[in-house]
Amino acid sequence: MSVRWSDYYMTRDFADFWSERLRKPEATVCVITGIGFDPRCAVGLNQILAVARPTKVALLGLRLNVPFEVTEPSLARRKLAEQNEKSLIASAATKLGIGQVALQDGSRFPVGGPTSVEFVASHLKALSEYEHIVVDISGLPRSIFYPVVSYLCSRADQGSIRNLHVIVTEDQALDASIKLSEFGDADYIHSFRMAGKKKVVWMPVLNSDERDRVLKIFNLLKEDCVEICPILPFPAQPLRRADDILIDNSEVLFQELDVISTNILLCDESNPFDIYRKILGLHDYYLEKLLSLMGEVTTVVSPLSSKLLSLGMLLAAIERKLPVCYVEAGLYQPPVEQIEEFKPDPEKTVEIWLTGEPYI
């Protein structure tokens, strides 16, 4: 079967890339970013503004809100988000709009995906006037950037968007210090739901101490699950990270789920196209081998790891229309002091060009 991104464009020379792209007099760019407590939500926009005239750059923001922000961690998170919002509004970029996105409803059910897509869709005409559209996923939850990037990919295929990019600023130390809790029920991410009854090959990409979320997702899938293929980051930083993740999750994987060790898949943490290709390869293999024996078969993926690995999983889900099963955290406890002292490293911002000029 075909592989859409068999050839791809990705670079870590972020400033040089955008300096070159925006050198043309007619070149313009709009950055779509999530506005929450994460300080990385403004890094991509600021780096682009540093190498381009402000008149060439626009901003479309998704202000991430959580109801019932009354606990101390929630109040700290809201204060950080308000500071990031003020900083982005004060930037020299043209403001196309800032949409209010409720991450949960009154019952704490995730609702941010549909709301975000509706907001972005309402600005599609304005977005179509820009030569480049950039989605900065650094501060966006997977339940938001999965449907948003999927929507924009589909509009790019229809010709409404010329060039679509995804950027991400990775910081493992910051990610590790953000505590997640109050996990809800497992569900499919908006626009990546299961269609009909099918046998399932499940591919979760894992992080440390994921027993609760792994079991929640498995309990949703177990009636139809015929194979489990966990994914670990390797190579990764530090190099032993895959070993540490495997040790942390060994009980749930090998005792509770009876995973076969030969089913474990290793994917390069720094390159989203590695996990993308391997998921496509395994999906196509199982589809060919099991279809005649079991009827309809699909692969369900679960992005429980870093943003780059999650992005590669998203691209595979877009290409093969794979269901994405996930468990959203109800509470994020940001490390306030660490965030206030955060200084972005320009070398940690990755540019991924998804549609447009390189693929013509």
XYZ file of C-alpha atoms in Angstrom:
360
model
C 0.000 0.000 0.000
C 1.088 3.584 -0.609
C 3.034 5.595 1.960
C 2.169 9.293 1.804
C 5.214 10.574 3.668
C 7.756 8.053 2.351
C 9.805 11.160 1.554
C 9.433 13.896 4.124
C 10.797 17.269 5.171
C 11.958 17.797 8.755
C 14.634 20.116 10.130
C 15.970 21.407 13.427
C 17.511 24.484 11.768
C 14.300 26.305 12.625
C 15.397 29.937 12.359
C 17.293 29.391 9.096
C 14.348 27.516 7.608
C 11.834 30.290 8.298
C 14.258 33.058 7.403
C 14.608 31.451 3.969
C 10.858 30.801 3.550
C 9.812 34.338 4.499
C 12.478 36.104 2.465
C 10.162 36.297 -0.549
C 8.169 39.564 -0.572
C 4.807 37.772 -0.895
C 5.500 35.063 1.711
C 3.233 35.007 4.795
C 2.651 32.621 7.704
C -0.075 32.051 10.293
C 0.790 30.211 13.507
C -1.940 28.254 15.310
C -1.013 27.599 18.922
C -2.618 26.480 22.160
C -2.571 29.001 24.991
C -2.248 27.304 28.358
C 0.238 27.046 31.203
C 3.031 25.585 29.035
C 5.633 28.296 28.238
C 6.510 26.572 24.964
C 3.218 27.737 23.411
C 4.887 31.022 22.352
C 8.335 29.738 21.413
C 7.636 28.949 17.761
C 5.843 32.227 17.068
C 8.591 34.272 18.735
C 11.307 32.511 16.747
C 9.476 33.216 13.498
C 8.942 36.869 14.462
C 12.678 37.130 15.142
C 13.490 36.402 11.477
C 10.509 37.969 9.674
C 8.744 41.299 9.372
C 5.738 41.320 11.726
C 3.399 42.151 8.838
C 4.140 38.720 7.375
C 3.149 36.831 10.548
C -0.307 36.123 12.025
C -1.557 34.305 15.119
C -4.621 32.127 15.681
C -4.840 31.089 19.328
C -6.717 28.337 21.148
C -7.150 29.440 24.781
C -7.360 26.229 26.802
C -9.801 26.422 29.723
C -10.692 23.921 32.426
C -13.899 24.299 34.496
C -13.870 24.430 38.291
C -10.378 25.954 38.601
C -10.493 26.271 42.379
C -7.694 23.999 43.597
C -4.226 25.408 44.157
C -2.661 23.621 41.133
C -5.549 24.791 38.930
C -5.208 28.392 40.067
C -1.457 28.277 39.429
C -2.103 26.817 35.989
C -4.640 29.536 35.159
C -2.230 32.281 36.250
C 0.493 30.886 33.984
C -1.977 30.631 31.094
C -3.052 34.255 31.569
C 0.591 35.352 31.459
C 1.163 33.406 28.229
C -1.989 34.878 26.705
C -0.895 38.439 27.514
C 2.529 37.749 26.026
C 1.056 36.403 22.787
C -1.443 39.247 22.469
C 1.388 41.750 23.005
C 3.445 40.164 20.196
C 3.810 41.990 16.894
C 1.931 39.297 14.942
C -1.453 40.067 13.377
C -4.196 38.560 15.568
C -6.735 36.557 13.557
C -8.543 35.556 16.733
C -8.299 33.728 20.035
C -10.918 31.050 20.607
C -12.028 29.910 24.041
C -11.689 26.127 24.203
C -13.229 24.272 27.151
C -11.213 21.097 27.611
C -14.005 19.435 29.640
C -17.738 19.825 30.110
C -19.522 19.955 33.465
C -19.219 16.179 33.809
C -15.472 16.373 33.114
C -15.915 14.694 29.731
C -13.317 15.848 27.154
C -14.902 18.238 24.639
C -11.946 20.283 23.434
C -11.439 18.489 20.110
C -14.734 19.388 18.395
C -14.640 22.955 19.786
C -11.106 23.523 18.461
C -11.916 22.182 15.002
C -15.035 24.356 14.807
C -13.024 27.447 15.743
C -10.269 26.725 13.213
C -12.856 25.905 10.539
C -14.568 29.257 11.128
C -11.278 30.951 10.140
C -10.547 28.759 7.108
C -11.133 31.574 4.605
C -8.662 33.815 6.424
C -6.153 30.964 6.752
C -6.334 30.258 3.018
C -4.854 33.685 2.337
C -1.559 32.751 4.010
C 1.157 30.908 2.122
C 2.120 28.863 5.189
C -0.009 27.532 8.046
C 1.866 26.332 11.132
C 0.363 24.297 13.975
C 2.517 24.547 17.090
C 1.651 21.433 19.108
C 4.111 22.212 21.928
C 1.383 23.367 24.327
C -1.566 21.444 22.887
C -3.070 18.237 24.336
C -3.304 15.286 21.969
C -7.099 15.443 22.133
C -6.806 18.901 20.530
C -3.963 18.726 18.036
C -4.979 15.332 16.628
C -8.329 16.539 15.216
C -6.992 20.021 14.321
C -4.029 18.718 12.298
C -6.255 16.073 10.679
C -8.796 18.740 9.684
C -6.124 20.998 8.188
C -4.543 18.077 6.306
C -7.893 17.307 4.708
C -8.343 20.972 3.715
C -4.827 21.031 2.294
C -5.738 17.997 0.170
C -8.780 19.925 -1.086
C -6.614 22.919 -2.027
C -7.824 25.341 0.662
C -4.372 25.457 2.298
C -1.126 25.709 0.370
C 1.561 24.658 2.859
C 0.874 22.992 6.209
C 3.551 22.672 8.881
C 3.724 21.251 12.397
C 6.294 22.504 14.885
C 7.130 21.296 18.378
C 9.564 22.389 21.068
C 10.523 19.307 23.047
C 11.848 19.576 26.625
C 12.016 16.231 28.422
C 12.879 17.751 31.807
C 9.839 20.030 31.700
C 7.553 17.265 30.454
C 8.703 14.915 33.218
C 7.971 17.514 35.902
C 4.354 18.094 34.808
C 2.212 15.800 36.958
C -0.914 14.292 35.380
C -3.805 12.960 37.447
C -7.597 12.505 37.630
C -7.700 10.402 34.492
C -11.109 9.966 32.913
C -12.449 6.989 30.990
C -10.835 5.674 27.832
C -12.437 6.968 24.663
C -11.667 7.609 21.022
C -10.305 11.021 20.067
C -12.644 13.215 18.018
C -12.508 12.372 14.277
C -10.588 9.143 15.034
C -13.429 6.978 16.324
C -13.921 3.283 15.610
C -16.279 2.675 12.676
C -18.289 -0.509 13.188
C -17.258 -3.769 14.811
C -13.719 -4.935 14.039
C -10.958 -7.071 15.460
C -8.199 -4.917 16.911
C -4.420 -4.864 16.910
C -3.527 -2.365 19.634
C -0.340 -0.270 19.459
C 0.208 1.998 22.493
C 3.360 4.113 22.629
C 4.333 4.156 26.298
C 5.806 6.492 28.871
C 6.779 5.761 32.471
C 4.172 4.536 34.981
C 1.257 4.199 32.562
C -0.517 1.275 34.242
C -3.778 3.128 34.917
C -4.189 4.488 31.411
C -3.048 1.236 29.771
C -5.668 -0.761 31.689
C -8.427 1.776 30.994
C -7.765 1.575 27.249
C -7.367 -2.203 27.260
C -10.669 -2.656 29.093
C -12.366 -0.725 26.308
C -10.695 -2.795 23.580
C -10.276 -6.248 25.162
C -13.413 -7.837 23.704
C -12.010 -7.438 20.176
C -8.261 -7.161 20.840
C -6.301 -9.976 19.180
C -2.761 -8.583 19.520
C -0.924 -5.975 21.597
C 2.247 -4.347 20.242
C 3.647 -1.827 22.760
C 5.994 0.837 21.392
C 9.029 2.142 23.305
C 11.287 5.091 22.425
C 14.703 3.989 21.191
C 17.048 5.664 20.464
C 16.068 8.189 23.135
C 17.583 10.547 25.666
C 18.789 9.264 28.030
C 19.754 6.134 26.147
C 18.337 3.850 28.870
C 14.905 5.473 28.682
C 13.314 2.530 26.888
C 14.635 0.166 29.579
C 13.297 2.404 32.344
C 9.850 2.627 30.724
C 9.760 -1.135 30.257
C 10.685 -1.725 33.905
C 8.051 0.778 35.100
C 5.348 -0.952 33.044
C 6.578 -4.547 33.259
C 3.852 -5.752 35.634
C 0.954 -4.437 33.587
C 2.470 -5.537 30.269
C 3.735 -9.022 31.094
C 1.553 -10.136 34.018
C -1.780 -8.391 33.539
C -1.902 -8.202 29.722
C 0.354 -11.179 28.856
C 2.224 -9.223 26.194
C 4.779 -11.267 24.254
C 8.218 -9.656 24.476
C 8.801 -10.130 20.735
C 5.809 -7.863 20.081
C 7.586 -4.836 21.541
C 8.459 -2.257 18.901
C 11.320 0.260 19.216
C 10.962 3.650 17.482
C 13.304 6.612 17.239
C 12.083 9.243 19.707
C 13.576 12.104 17.675
C 11.996 11.247 14.317
C 8.179 10.986 14.041
C 8.467 9.368 10.618
C 10.128 6.282 12.098
C 7.099 5.347 14.213
C 4.850 6.433 11.327
C 6.446 3.961 8.921
C 6.559 1.108 11.435
C 2.884 1.486 12.373
C 1.908 1.493 8.691
C 4.058 -1.570 8.042
C 2.576 -3.546 10.943
C -0.960 -2.426 10.153
C -0.652 -3.538 6.537
C 0.935 -6.843 7.617
C -1.814 -7.685 10.108
C -4.493 -6.580 7.671
C -3.182 -9.014 5.065
C -2.605 -11.909 7.490
C -5.745 -11.651 9.619
C -8.405 -10.356 7.240
C -9.175 -13.754 5.744
C -9.210 -15.413 9.180
C -11.078 -12.924 11.337
C -13.020 -10.616 9.079
C -12.583 -6.876 9.444
C -9.368 -5.898 11.252
C -7.938 -2.524 12.198
C -5.095 -1.068 14.237
C -5.930 1.109 17.237
C -3.161 3.452 18.374
C -2.745 5.204 21.737
C -0.338 8.172 22.085
C 0.915 8.012 25.685
C 4.426 9.343 25.075
C 6.297 12.382 23.747
C 4.914 14.892 21.249
C 7.166 13.770 18.371
C 6.222 10.118 18.810
C 2.572 11.151 19.164
C 2.860 13.173 15.946
C 4.202 10.184 14.020
C 1.326 8.102 15.361
C -1.100 10.817 14.221
C 0.287 10.778 10.677
C -0.188 7.007 10.509
C -3.750 7.398 11.814
C -4.490 10.039 9.166
C -3.101 7.947 6.329
C -4.796 4.640 7.194
C -7.841 6.122 8.981
C -6.893 4.363 12.217
C -8.915 4.763 15.434
C -7.072 6.569 18.224
C -7.966 5.523 21.786
C -6.794 7.766 24.588
C -7.291 8.706 28.240
C -7.233 12.439 28.955
C -5.843 13.754 32.231
C -8.334 15.793 34.228
C -5.665 17.661 36.167
C -2.234 18.972 35.188
C 0.031 20.146 37.984
C 2.623 22.457 36.427
C 6.003 23.027 38.125
C 5.491 26.764 38.639
C 9.065 27.681 39.562
C 10.543 25.649 36.721
C 8.129 27.236 34.232
C 8.845 30.750 35.467
C 12.575 30.129 34.965
C 12.076 28.443 31.576
C 14.400 29.635 28.820
C 13.712 28.145 25.372
C 16.521 26.376 23.565
C 16.270 27.263 19.834
C 17.819 23.920 18.916
C 14.887 22.035 20.472
C 12.259 23.400 18.079
C 11.546 20.971 15.251
C 9.952 21.913 11.926
C 7.913 19.278 10.056
C 6.530 20.244 6.633
C 3.432 18.110 5.960
C 1.833 19.360 2.745
C 2.650 21.741 -0.079
C 5.728 22.564 -2.087
C 7.998 19.579 -1.228
C 5.283 17.115 -2.259
C 4.269 18.573 -5.606
